Amino acid sequence: MRGADLLVSYLKQEGITTVFGYPGGAIMPVYDALYDGGLKHVLCRHEQGAAFSALGYARASGKVGVCIATSGPGATNLITGLADAYMDSVPIVAITGQVTSAVIGTDAFQEMDVLGLSLACTKHSFMVTDKDELANVLQQAFTVAKSGRPGPVLVDIPKDIQLAEVEAALAISSKDPIAEYDDERLEAAKQLLANAKQPILYVGGGVGMANAVDELQRFVDATGIPSVTTLKGIGAIPNSKPYALGMLGMHGTKAANLCVHECDLLVVIGARFDDRVTGRLESFASNARVLHIDIDPAEINKLRQSDVSLCGDLKDILPALTTTLSIHEWQQYCRDLKVQYNWNYDAPYRSIYAPKLLNQLSEKLPSNAVVSCDVGQHQMWVAQHMNFTRPENHLSSSGLGTMGFGLPAAIGARHARGRQDPVVVVSGDGSFMMNVQELGTIKREQLNVKIVLIDNQRLGMVRQWQQLFFEERYSETILTDNPDFVTLASAFNIQARTITMQADVEPALDEMINSNGAFLLHVRINEADNVWPLVPPGASNADMMEKV
């Protein structure tokens, strides 16, 4: 078979059913093999959209996402998506075409050193230089992508190797073995738990990536330790748990930040002390001892020295640590703070208050719904005011913070979940325009994706910082020249409606949820609305700003 046929056969052997991409000259043999190769190919309208769709597919399914692009600009357009997957530890395999081997290094048409470009934003990158290496490289790529701490892998394949006759022998990938923690460290960790009077669980995205949500929840139920989550950890512990305090950090709940500030043991589970979480690092849980559990040894002691660390699989470690604790006073204290600082949805005006709208949307959606966010104020409002019971149901660009993520990621999630689980995009008027062309993919695929577009005619998060920290000098954040979003949606045969008043919210949400096919709900809000609370840059998480 040709190298291109081997690639398609290998993807099917790996259990891949859907790929996302955009054709071009140097990848044409692969697209010829895809023509009747038995895989579902989703034609995205930009290669960045293909990368984010693969990312959304991986996040929503727990499987490896695959995206395909041609050489040169096609490959470079994937880079931001790969960087996003790298920051958030998402298993992606990107297949790129390359110019023929004979002209590599001659500045040939659409030649670009994508391997060199990708080194900083992939877990590993390969260029296939020998047709007999193709099968082995594909196997390695999938093994690396899903082993240990997952991440993106790039495979660059010259056009002549795609066309070359190759042996059909294929071997399925596997996960590399995970290093075992020793019993001595485990006993030390148990001792830390037993001695703690005010412990807190700091839960990150690693829990979902390890498929260890059930193990974590059993650990929480047994120990009764209050918990906080990162943006990517949302859903690992449902807000309905009595001692679940919500998201911590720059826009975290007041209860979460205060309880972390006062804890005497910080149990870090699949998290990495990101600066948006910790605020001023030296003041973050400064009186606490640290038990750090992670699959990636590079994260241990990177930013905060741990008293005890366990490096391994959370599915094994959490059951081994599960015990009962007597921390009743601390539990009551944390629960009281949760009640005291609960959200207030009483808006002082008749126009739409986005946090309340998103909370209403959350109450109407079933627990299996997937919500895909863009980046900005609406992203933080989703994290604060919507409820999730699984981390794979909350898709957000956490580490890289990429505007334009939400719409293509939802397309990937829609294909990952089939028809049974609702998929909703929550976007802002700034982010939405970044990958608005993917409305064409929704039309082409006839996808049932609901879009809530929160429009304040501003780049809201930047405007908020300009207001608070740059003397209200609103430089290039006013978007009063936005298009008519309802007309824009109609150009893609997507139903749409605009609402401006709080009284319109309930019927509009019902109309959107119950509609057949895609629907865009355009929501106008007050441009002065801000995200609260806010930890100012360089401040301690205990010093949160309230409304000003």
XYZ file of C-alpha atoms in Angstrom:
548
model
C 0.000 0.000 0.000
C 0.982 3.647 -0.290
C 2.199 5.521 2.754
C -1.023 7.533 2.701
C -3.093 4.316 2.761
C -1.013 2.998 5.647
C -1.718 6.194 7.598
C -5.483 5.838 7.147
C -5.352 2.139 8.036
C -3.319 2.901 11.138
C -5.747 5.577 12.314
C -8.608 3.085 12.053
C -6.553 0.501 13.924
C -6.087 3.039 16.723
C -9.868 3.331 16.993
C -9.986 6.765 15.357
C -13.319 7.311 13.606
C -13.285 11.077 12.994
C -10.521 13.435 11.880
C -10.531 17.195 11.287
C -8.604 18.968 8.598
C -8.161 20.995 5.425
C -6.582 19.681 2.205
C -3.721 21.145 0.184
C -0.954 20.241 -2.219
C 1.517 18.450 0.031
C -1.152 16.399 1.809
C -3.158 15.402 -1.285
C -2.151 11.701 -1.217
C -3.579 11.424 2.307
C -6.825 13.060 1.183
C -6.962 10.647 -1.733
C -6.685 7.786 0.769
C -9.383 9.383 2.932
C -11.792 9.532 -0.029
C -12.886 5.906 0.452
C -10.785 5.009 3.475
C -13.632 4.536 5.948
C -12.925 7.512 8.218
C -15.212 10.469 8.863
C -13.381 13.624 7.795
C -14.716 16.990 8.980
C -13.744 19.851 6.677
C -13.080 22.814 8.950
C -12.798 26.244 7.348
C -9.384 27.081 8.791
C -6.583 24.816 10.003
C -6.699 26.454 13.432
C -10.359 25.440 13.551
C -9.300 21.871 12.710
C -6.767 21.840 15.559
C -9.309 23.177 18.071
C -11.936 20.731 16.826
C -9.512 17.866 17.418
C -8.808 19.307 20.855
C -12.515 19.558 21.686
C -12.991 15.990 20.440
C -10.200 14.757 22.707
C -11.407 16.712 25.735
C -15.014 15.583 25.362
C -14.241 11.929 24.606
C -11.014 11.088 26.428
C -9.604 9.762 23.138
C -6.771 11.064 20.969
C -7.860 13.846 18.616
C -6.466 13.939 15.073
C -6.071 16.948 12.771
C -4.597 17.104 9.277
C -3.136 19.973 7.253
C -0.902 20.616 4.301
C 2.610 22.064 4.375
C 3.585 25.704 4.831
C 0.637 27.905 5.862
C -1.565 24.900 6.547
C 0.907 23.548 9.066
C 1.691 26.924 10.638
C -2.030 27.528 11.143
C -2.108 24.447 13.405
C 0.545 25.810 15.761
C -1.743 27.795 18.088
C -3.999 24.762 18.527
C -1.002 22.578 19.335
C 0.210 25.146 21.858
C -3.231 25.143 23.488
C -3.193 21.346 23.710
C 0.343 21.435 25.124
C -0.571 23.886 27.885
C -3.675 21.899 28.836
C -2.145 18.404 28.419
C -4.549 17.203 25.722
C -3.652 14.192 23.517
C -3.572 15.356 19.884
C -1.828 13.890 16.854
C -1.359 16.429 14.058
C -0.541 15.055 10.616
C 1.066 17.553 8.246
C 2.139 17.186 4.649
C 5.607 18.308 3.661
C 7.227 19.055 0.327
C 8.969 16.124 -1.342
C 12.197 14.952 0.269
C 14.332 15.995 -2.720
C 13.516 19.706 -2.295
C 13.480 20.003 1.508
C 15.831 22.809 2.464
C 15.570 24.646 -0.862
C 12.790 27.083 0.099
C 10.394 25.172 -2.131
C 6.802 26.361 -2.608
C 4.930 26.049 0.715
C 7.992 24.601 2.445
C 8.270 25.410 6.120
C 10.245 23.808 8.938
C 7.131 22.900 10.894
C 9.087 20.392 12.984
C 11.325 23.210 14.197
C 8.365 25.530 14.750
C 6.474 22.914 16.728
C 9.228 21.910 19.169
C 8.203 24.506 21.749
C 4.513 23.558 21.714
C 4.396 19.780 21.336
C 5.259 16.876 23.557
C 7.203 15.414 20.621
C 7.556 16.061 16.895
C 8.544 13.695 14.098
C 9.532 14.124 10.485
C 9.363 10.873 8.517
C 12.549 10.629 6.441
C 12.297 6.973 5.379
C 9.187 5.252 4.075
C 10.028 2.171 6.124
C 9.858 4.251 9.313
C 6.292 5.477 8.764
C 4.452 2.728 10.652
C 6.854 2.905 13.591
C 6.620 6.706 13.775
C 2.809 6.573 13.831
C 2.890 4.029 16.634
C 5.327 6.173 18.619
C 3.242 9.285 18.026
C 0.104 7.789 19.548
C 2.061 6.210 22.395
C 3.668 9.530 23.309
C 0.424 11.505 22.965
C -1.503 9.404 25.476
C 1.230 8.196 27.860
C 1.976 9.798 31.201
C 0.983 13.440 31.075
C -0.837 13.592 27.705
C -0.015 16.128 25.035
C 0.133 16.971 21.338
C 2.444 15.217 18.865
C 3.194 16.333 15.315
C 4.031 13.968 12.440
C 5.370 15.683 9.316
C 5.257 13.432 6.227
C 6.887 14.430 2.905
C 4.670 13.961 -0.120
C 6.921 11.337 -1.716
C 6.666 9.155 1.383
C 2.877 9.438 1.290
C 3.047 8.108 -2.293
C 5.728 5.459 -1.731
C 4.917 1.758 -1.563
C 5.299 0.569 2.035
C 4.904 -2.625 4.009
C 1.459 -3.029 5.531
C 2.660 -4.362 8.903
C 1.076 -2.308 11.688
C 1.389 -2.445 15.460
C -1.048 -0.799 17.831
C 0.276 1.834 20.233
C 0.290 1.400 23.980
C 0.764 3.592 27.002
C 4.236 3.717 28.470
C 4.400 2.273 32.016
C 4.054 4.782 34.858
C 6.729 4.924 37.535
C 5.607 3.384 40.822
C 5.637 5.429 44.021
C 7.193 3.716 47.030
C 5.424 2.607 50.192
C 7.516 4.907 52.368
C 6.244 7.993 50.554
C 2.692 6.671 50.725
C 2.937 6.247 54.489
C 4.371 9.753 54.830
C 1.434 11.114 52.836
C -1.030 9.278 55.069
C 0.688 10.762 58.111
C 0.306 14.275 56.702
C -3.412 13.658 56.258
C -3.798 12.203 59.744
C -2.068 15.184 61.382
C -3.913 17.885 59.468
C -6.587 19.936 61.195
C -7.473 22.207 58.268
C -6.721 20.365 55.001
C -7.818 21.495 51.531
C -7.850 19.613 48.246
C -6.509 21.703 45.348
C -7.837 19.803 42.309
C -6.585 20.390 38.766
C -7.140 19.169 35.253
C -4.969 16.105 35.795
C -7.888 14.333 37.471
C -9.971 14.348 34.307
C -7.027 13.470 32.081
C -6.286 10.474 34.328
C -9.931 9.383 34.154
C -9.830 9.403 37.944
C -12.983 11.401 38.708
C -14.727 8.475 40.389
C -11.656 7.706 42.515
C -11.405 11.364 43.545
C -15.056 11.573 44.510
C -14.778 8.420 46.616
C -11.717 9.947 48.286
C -13.640 13.171 48.969
C -16.645 11.307 50.365
C -14.460 9.209 52.675
C -12.153 11.941 53.965
C -14.589 14.847 53.967
C -11.781 17.229 53.023
C -13.066 20.535 51.596
C -12.021 21.130 47.996
C -11.271 23.849 45.468
C -10.666 23.422 41.738
C -8.740 25.095 38.983
C -10.444 26.242 35.783
C -9.564 22.939 34.107
C -10.492 20.957 37.210
C -14.098 22.208 37.206
C -16.504 19.262 37.222
C -14.146 16.867 38.998
C -16.033 17.644 42.215
C -19.632 18.821 41.698
C -20.664 22.042 43.423
C -23.451 20.088 45.107
C -20.920 18.439 47.423
C -21.260 20.164 50.819
C -17.594 21.125 51.101
C -16.973 21.917 47.433
C -15.940 25.579 47.476
C -15.658 26.158 43.725
C -12.865 27.630 41.642
C -9.926 29.340 43.309
C -7.555 31.990 42.035
C -7.822 35.353 40.283
C -11.587 35.082 39.704
C -12.246 32.284 42.175
C -14.895 32.266 44.852
C -14.200 34.171 48.012
C -14.787 31.040 50.096
C -12.263 29.043 48.034
C -9.524 31.650 48.273
C -10.002 32.324 51.983
C -10.058 28.646 52.943
C -6.890 27.929 50.951
C -5.259 30.922 52.645
C -6.076 29.443 56.069
C -5.420 25.738 55.478
C -2.648 23.821 57.222
C -2.314 21.099 54.554
C -2.628 21.685 50.819
C -3.283 18.428 48.964
C -2.447 19.172 45.334
C -4.049 16.668 42.948
C -3.169 16.936 39.264
C -2.468 20.682 39.436
C 0.601 22.836 38.816
C 0.543 26.081 40.863
C -0.350 28.245 37.861
C 0.055 31.981 38.496
C -3.664 32.653 37.847
C -4.389 30.191 40.656
C -1.826 31.227 43.245
C -1.726 35.004 43.015
C 1.468 36.083 44.776
C 3.109 32.685 45.144
C 4.856 33.284 48.466
C 1.518 34.143 50.095
C -0.377 31.172 48.622
C -1.333 28.773 51.456
C 1.790 30.103 53.148
C 1.178 28.325 56.463
C 0.364 24.962 54.920
C 2.390 21.847 54.380
C 2.112 20.455 50.843
C 1.256 16.978 49.589
C 1.665 17.045 45.796
C 0.277 14.204 43.662
C 0.947 14.301 39.921
C 1.891 12.037 37.028
C 4.553 14.458 35.763
C 7.715 14.555 37.890
C 8.646 17.885 36.263
C 5.782 19.572 38.159
C 6.914 18.368 41.571
C 8.819 21.130 43.419
C 8.809 23.313 40.288
C 7.108 26.313 41.902
C 6.355 25.189 45.453
C 8.429 22.816 47.532
C 6.365 19.841 48.657
C 6.700 18.132 52.030
C 5.677 14.827 50.463
C 5.153 14.048 46.789
C 3.632 11.045 45.040
C 4.331 10.721 41.330
C 2.091 8.231 39.557
C -1.404 7.360 38.380
C -4.196 9.048 40.350
C -6.410 6.010 39.775
C -3.987 4.022 41.946
C -2.830 6.663 44.401
C -6.195 8.046 45.533
C -7.655 4.682 46.635
C -4.401 3.928 48.456
C -4.658 7.253 50.344
C -8.349 7.015 51.175
C -9.008 7.179 54.911
C -11.358 8.810 57.400
C -10.529 12.067 59.154
C -11.964 13.997 62.067
C -12.059 17.610 60.919
C -15.629 18.610 61.817
C -14.885 22.176 62.952
C -12.925 22.906 59.769
C -15.655 21.414 57.600
C -18.269 23.593 59.272
C -16.086 26.674 58.903
C -15.629 26.071 55.174
C -19.313 25.335 54.673
C -20.274 28.528 56.513
C -18.008 30.570 54.238
C -19.536 28.880 51.183
C -22.997 29.956 52.341
C -21.881 33.428 53.438
C -20.256 34.242 50.104
C -22.748 32.516 47.830
C -23.547 34.323 44.588
C -26.213 37.018 44.498
C -28.141 37.135 41.231
C -30.204 40.228 41.982
C -29.254 42.566 39.151
C -29.876 46.284 39.792
C -31.346 46.845 36.319
C -33.875 45.394 33.896
C -31.320 44.567 31.225
C -29.590 41.182 31.138
C -27.149 40.194 33.877
C -24.842 37.581 32.329
C -24.045 35.611 35.525
C -27.752 35.114 36.183
C -28.430 34.123 32.561
C -25.650 31.530 32.643
C -26.919 30.148 35.938
C -30.404 29.867 34.436
C -28.943 28.112 31.389
C -27.079 25.696 33.640
C -30.271 24.793 35.491
C -32.045 24.054 32.217
C -29.324 21.854 30.705
C -29.061 18.153 31.557
C -25.975 16.945 33.426
C -24.528 15.363 30.270
C -24.437 18.662 28.364
C -21.077 19.925 27.066
C -20.343 23.644 27.370
C -17.484 25.003 25.270
C -16.192 28.465 26.173
C -14.184 31.096 24.473
C -11.864 33.361 26.472
C -12.733 36.517 28.363
C -15.294 37.696 30.890
C -17.890 35.173 29.715
C -15.359 32.365 30.326
C -14.999 33.364 33.971
C -18.761 33.777 34.386
C -19.266 30.236 33.058
C -16.680 28.928 35.524
C -18.325 30.775 38.389
C -22.021 30.365 37.667
C -22.582 27.135 35.733
C -22.542 23.709 37.358
C -20.699 20.697 35.966
C -20.592 17.106 37.161
C -17.752 15.908 34.915
C -14.633 17.787 33.733
C -15.096 16.544 30.163
C -18.332 18.555 30.022
C -16.550 21.892 30.563
C -14.249 22.824 27.674
C -12.163 25.932 28.156
C -8.782 27.152 26.972
C -7.167 27.295 30.379
C -3.394 27.561 30.113
C -3.026 29.414 26.803
C -6.285 31.378 27.005
C -6.948 31.331 23.266
C -9.731 33.495 21.883
C -11.518 31.627 19.103
C -11.343 28.294 20.931
C -15.008 27.799 21.783
C -16.788 27.348 18.441
C -14.410 24.820 16.808
C -13.946 22.953 20.105
C -17.734 22.532 20.240
C -17.661 21.067 16.731
C -15.186 18.474 17.964
C -17.297 17.774 21.038
C -20.406 17.360 18.895
C -18.667 14.619 16.880
C -17.256 13.026 20.047
C -20.630 12.751 21.753
C -22.844 11.829 18.822
C -26.391 13.118 18.951
C -27.310 12.310 22.538
C -25.494 14.992 24.567
C -26.372 18.692 24.119
C -23.435 20.889 23.070
C -23.486 24.623 23.852
C -20.950 27.319 22.961
C -20.685 30.318 25.267
C -18.739 33.051 23.495
C -18.151 36.778 23.588
C -18.406 39.199 20.707
C -14.614 39.531 20.570
C -13.730 35.832 20.711
C -16.542 34.775 18.387
C -15.077 36.700 15.466
C -11.729 34.927 15.824
C -13.012 31.679 14.270
C -16.416 32.754 12.996
C -15.745 30.931 9.724
C -16.481 27.649 11.521
C -20.170 28.495 11.223
C -19.577 27.122 7.738
C -18.554 23.786 9.254
C -21.712 23.724 11.358
C -23.773 24.367 8.228
C -21.916 21.791 6.137
C -22.194 19.090 8.810
C -25.710 20.161 9.899
C -24.566 20.107 13.517
C -26.915 20.690 16.412
C -24.759 23.190 18.293
C -26.328 25.950 20.384
C -24.439 29.251 20.644
C -24.903 31.811 23.416
C -23.151 34.961 22.238
C -22.707 37.475 25.058
C -22.232 40.878 23.457
C -21.096 43.947 25.371
C -19.524 45.536 22.272
C -16.208 45.422 24.087
C -13.162 43.263 24.583
C -14.571 42.907 28.062
C -11.727 41.462 30.109
C -9.144 43.846 28.657
C -11.575 46.763 29.104
C -12.055 45.745 32.757
C -8.292 45.891 33.346
C -8.069 49.197 31.516
C -10.736 50.532 33.851
C -9.097 49.243 37.025
C -5.382 49.497 36.307
C -4.878 51.831 33.318
C -6.887 54.919 34.334
C -9.848 54.077 32.073
C -7.787 54.571 28.918
C -9.834 52.296 26.653
C -7.361 51.599 23.887
C -8.760 49.423 21.048
C -11.319 47.576 23.173
C -14.530 49.204 21.892
C -16.388 47.027 19.361
C -19.384 49.156 18.457
C -18.786 48.209 14.816
C -19.712 44.556 15.393
C -21.743 42.918 12.624
C -25.418 42.109 12.971
C -24.926 38.656 14.484
C -28.466 37.474 13.699
C -27.995 38.344 10.032
C -24.576 36.686 10.100
C -26.054 33.472 11.505
C -28.837 33.499 8.925
C -26.220 33.547 6.147
C -25.252 30.068 7.356
C -28.894 28.915 7.690
C -28.624 29.063 11.486
C -31.641 30.158 13.507
C -30.943 33.219 15.645
C -32.525 35.695 18.021
C -31.411 38.812 19.918
C -32.462 39.551 23.500
C -31.789 42.676 25.540
C -33.991 42.455 28.661
C -34.003 40.092 31.634
C -37.674 39.287 31.044
C -36.724 37.773 27.672
C -34.151 35.344 29.072
C -36.343 32.398 30.134
C -38.368 32.117 26.900
C -35.275 32.674 24.761
C -33.295 29.946 26.528
C -36.222 27.570 26.139
C -36.511 28.410 22.448
C -32.814 27.789 21.900
C -32.654 24.527 23.847
C -35.789 23.114 22.232
C -34.936 24.191 18.685
C -34.072 21.680 15.986
C -30.538 22.161 14.715
C -28.085 24.969 15.361
C -29.238 28.152 17.107
C -27.487 31.416 17.963
C -28.822 33.386 20.922
C -27.405 36.904 20.743
C -27.413 38.399 24.250
C -26.773 42.110 24.690
C -25.407 43.083 28.106
C -24.193 46.252 29.817
C -20.664 47.118 28.682
C -19.738 48.201 32.232
C -20.378 44.788 33.828
C -17.215 43.275 35.324
C -16.119 39.898 36.682
C -15.957 39.814 40.477
C -14.166 39.025 42.687
C -10.754 39.850 41.247
C -7.298 39.288 42.718
C -5.158 42.188 41.418
C -1.803 41.336 39.821
C 0.892 40.777 42.420
C -1.601 40.527 45.291
C -2.396 37.696 47.662
C -5.521 35.671 46.957
C -6.795 36.796 50.355
C -6.879 40.401 49.087
C -9.710 40.171 46.574
C -11.291 43.238 45.007
C -15.066 43.426 45.182
C -17.326 45.537 42.975
C -16.133 49.111 42.460
